[in-house]
PDB file of C-alpha atoms in Angstrom:
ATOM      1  CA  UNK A  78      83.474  84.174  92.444  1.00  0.00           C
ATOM      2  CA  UNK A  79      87.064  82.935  93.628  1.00  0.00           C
ATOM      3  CA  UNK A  80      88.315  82.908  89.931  1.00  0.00           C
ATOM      4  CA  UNK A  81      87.385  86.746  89.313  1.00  0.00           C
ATOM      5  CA  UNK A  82      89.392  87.585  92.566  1.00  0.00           C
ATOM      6  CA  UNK A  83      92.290  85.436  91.570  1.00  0.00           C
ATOM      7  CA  UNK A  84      92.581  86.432  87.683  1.00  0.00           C
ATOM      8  CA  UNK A  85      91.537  90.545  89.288  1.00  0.00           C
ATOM      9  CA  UNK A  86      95.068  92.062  87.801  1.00  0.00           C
ATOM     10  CA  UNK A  87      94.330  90.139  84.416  1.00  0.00           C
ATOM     11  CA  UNK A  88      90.280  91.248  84.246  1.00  0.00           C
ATOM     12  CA  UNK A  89      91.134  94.787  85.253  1.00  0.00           C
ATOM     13  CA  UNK A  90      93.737  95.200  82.401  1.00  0.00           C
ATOM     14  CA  UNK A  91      90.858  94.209  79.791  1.00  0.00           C
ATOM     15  CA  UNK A  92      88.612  96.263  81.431  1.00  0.00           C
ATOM     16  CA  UNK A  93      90.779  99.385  80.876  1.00  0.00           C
ATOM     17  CA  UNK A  94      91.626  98.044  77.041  1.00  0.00           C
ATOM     18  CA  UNK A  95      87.855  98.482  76.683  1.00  0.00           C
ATOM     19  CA  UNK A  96      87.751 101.686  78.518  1.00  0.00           C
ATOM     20  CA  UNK A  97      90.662 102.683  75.527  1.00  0.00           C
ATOM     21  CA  UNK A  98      89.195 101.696  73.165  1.00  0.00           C
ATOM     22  CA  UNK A  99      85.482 103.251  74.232  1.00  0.00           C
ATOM     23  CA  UNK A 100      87.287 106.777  74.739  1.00  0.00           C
ATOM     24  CA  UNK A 101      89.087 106.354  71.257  1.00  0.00           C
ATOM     25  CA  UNK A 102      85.352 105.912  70.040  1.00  0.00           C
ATOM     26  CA  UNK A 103      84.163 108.640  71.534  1.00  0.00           C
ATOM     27  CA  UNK A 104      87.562 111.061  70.301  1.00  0.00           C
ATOM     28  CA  UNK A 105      86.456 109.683  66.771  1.00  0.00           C
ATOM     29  CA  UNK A 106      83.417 110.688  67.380  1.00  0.00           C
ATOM     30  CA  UNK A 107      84.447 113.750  68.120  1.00  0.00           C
ATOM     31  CA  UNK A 108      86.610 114.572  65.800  1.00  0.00           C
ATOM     32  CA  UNK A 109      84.200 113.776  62.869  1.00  0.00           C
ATOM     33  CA  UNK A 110      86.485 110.957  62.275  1.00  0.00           C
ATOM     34  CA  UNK A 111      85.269 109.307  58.492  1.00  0.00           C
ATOM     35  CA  UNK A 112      82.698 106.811  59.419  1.00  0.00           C
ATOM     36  CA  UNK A 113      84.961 103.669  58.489  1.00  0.00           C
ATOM     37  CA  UNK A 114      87.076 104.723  60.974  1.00  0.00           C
ATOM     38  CA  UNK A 115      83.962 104.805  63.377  1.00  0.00           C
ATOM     39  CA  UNK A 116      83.108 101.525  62.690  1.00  0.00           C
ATOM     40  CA  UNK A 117      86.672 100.313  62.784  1.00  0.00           C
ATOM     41  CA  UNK A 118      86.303 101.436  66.763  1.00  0.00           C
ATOM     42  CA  UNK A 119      83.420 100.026  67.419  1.00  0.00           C
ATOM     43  CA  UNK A 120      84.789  96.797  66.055  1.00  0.00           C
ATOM     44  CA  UNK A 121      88.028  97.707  68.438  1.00  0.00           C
ATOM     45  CA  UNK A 122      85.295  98.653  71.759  1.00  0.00           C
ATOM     46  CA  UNK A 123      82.949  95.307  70.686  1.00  0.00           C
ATOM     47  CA  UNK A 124      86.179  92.907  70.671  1.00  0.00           C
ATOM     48  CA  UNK A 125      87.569  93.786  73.748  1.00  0.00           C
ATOM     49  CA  UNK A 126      84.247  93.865  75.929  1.00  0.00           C
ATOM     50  CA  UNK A 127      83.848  90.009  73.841  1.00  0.00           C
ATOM     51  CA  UNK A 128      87.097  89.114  75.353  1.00  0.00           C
ATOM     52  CA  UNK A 129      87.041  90.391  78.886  1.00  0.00           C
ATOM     53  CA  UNK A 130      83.238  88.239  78.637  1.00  0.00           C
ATOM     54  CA  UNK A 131      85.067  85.040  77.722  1.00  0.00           C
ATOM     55  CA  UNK A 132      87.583  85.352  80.267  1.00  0.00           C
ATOM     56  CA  UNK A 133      84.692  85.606  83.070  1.00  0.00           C
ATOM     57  CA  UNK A 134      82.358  83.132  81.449  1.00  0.00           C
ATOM     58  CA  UNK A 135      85.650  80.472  80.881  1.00  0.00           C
ATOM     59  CA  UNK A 136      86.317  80.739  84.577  1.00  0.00           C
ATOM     60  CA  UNK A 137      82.518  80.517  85.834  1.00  0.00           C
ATOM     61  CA  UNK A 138      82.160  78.129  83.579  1.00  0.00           C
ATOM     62  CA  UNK A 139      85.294  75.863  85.031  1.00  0.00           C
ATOM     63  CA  UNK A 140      84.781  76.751  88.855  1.00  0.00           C
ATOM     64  CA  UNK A 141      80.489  77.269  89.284  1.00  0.00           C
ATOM     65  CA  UNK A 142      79.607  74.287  86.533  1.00  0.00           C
ATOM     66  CA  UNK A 143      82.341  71.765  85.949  1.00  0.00           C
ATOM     67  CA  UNK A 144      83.611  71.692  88.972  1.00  0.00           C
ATOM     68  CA  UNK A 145      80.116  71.772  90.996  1.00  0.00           C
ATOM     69  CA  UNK A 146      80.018  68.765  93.036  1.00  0.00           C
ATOM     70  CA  UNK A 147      76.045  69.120  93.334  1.00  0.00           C
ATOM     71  CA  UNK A 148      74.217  68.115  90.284  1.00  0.00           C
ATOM     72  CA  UNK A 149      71.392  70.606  91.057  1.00  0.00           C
ATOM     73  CA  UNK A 150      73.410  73.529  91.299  1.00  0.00           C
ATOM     74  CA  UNK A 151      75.637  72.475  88.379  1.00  0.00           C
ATOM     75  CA  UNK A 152      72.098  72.167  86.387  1.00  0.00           C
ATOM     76  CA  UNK A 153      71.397  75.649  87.593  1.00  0.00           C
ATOM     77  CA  UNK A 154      74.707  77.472  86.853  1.00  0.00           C
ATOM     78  CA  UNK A 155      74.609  75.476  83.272  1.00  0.00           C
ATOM     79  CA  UNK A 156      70.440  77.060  82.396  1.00  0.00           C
ATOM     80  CA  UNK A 157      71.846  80.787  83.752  1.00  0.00           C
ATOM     81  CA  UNK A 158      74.682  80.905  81.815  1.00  0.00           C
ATOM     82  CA  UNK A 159      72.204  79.504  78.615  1.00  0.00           C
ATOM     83  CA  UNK A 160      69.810  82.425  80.017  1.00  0.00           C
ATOM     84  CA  UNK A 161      72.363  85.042  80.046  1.00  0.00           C
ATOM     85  CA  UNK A 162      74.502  83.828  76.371  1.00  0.00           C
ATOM     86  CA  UNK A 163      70.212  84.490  74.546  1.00  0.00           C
ATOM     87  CA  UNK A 164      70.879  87.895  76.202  1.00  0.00           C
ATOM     88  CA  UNK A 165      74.463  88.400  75.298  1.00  0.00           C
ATOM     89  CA  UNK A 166      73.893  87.168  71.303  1.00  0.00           C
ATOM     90  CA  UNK A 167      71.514  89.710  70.994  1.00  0.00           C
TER      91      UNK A 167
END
């Protein structure tokens, strides 16, 4: 996982944009905040955990399949990352 290492600074600053915006949910929440505003922070919380996933899965994606000199391990990577996008869409 050389890529998550090397792209740390950029993967921690999305994780704490999702920790924002999941403590903005909860002060909603809270607050009794009118439910479209609610839903406008889950939207908030759901896009930013959706973009810190496509940052890790690009970089997987271009280090453990497309650059995988082995085509058996390249075959693997490729079926977990189908395995784990049926789990994600759900």
């Amino acid at each position: 996982m050389a890529h998550v290492n090397r792209d740390k600074k950029k993967l921690l600053t999305r994780v704490r944009r999702v920790a924002g915006q999941v403590a903005a949910l909860e002060h909603a929440l809270e607050a009794d905040a009118d439910c479209a505003d609610v839903l406008i922070q889950i939207a908030a919380a759901k896009g930013a955990i959706h973009g810190l996933m496509m940052e890790v899965l690009s970089g997987h994606l271009a280090e453990h399949v497309v650059a995988e000199a082995s085509p058996t391990k390249r075959a693997r990577e490729a079926q977990a990352i189908v395995e784990l996008l049926k789990g994600y869409a759900k």
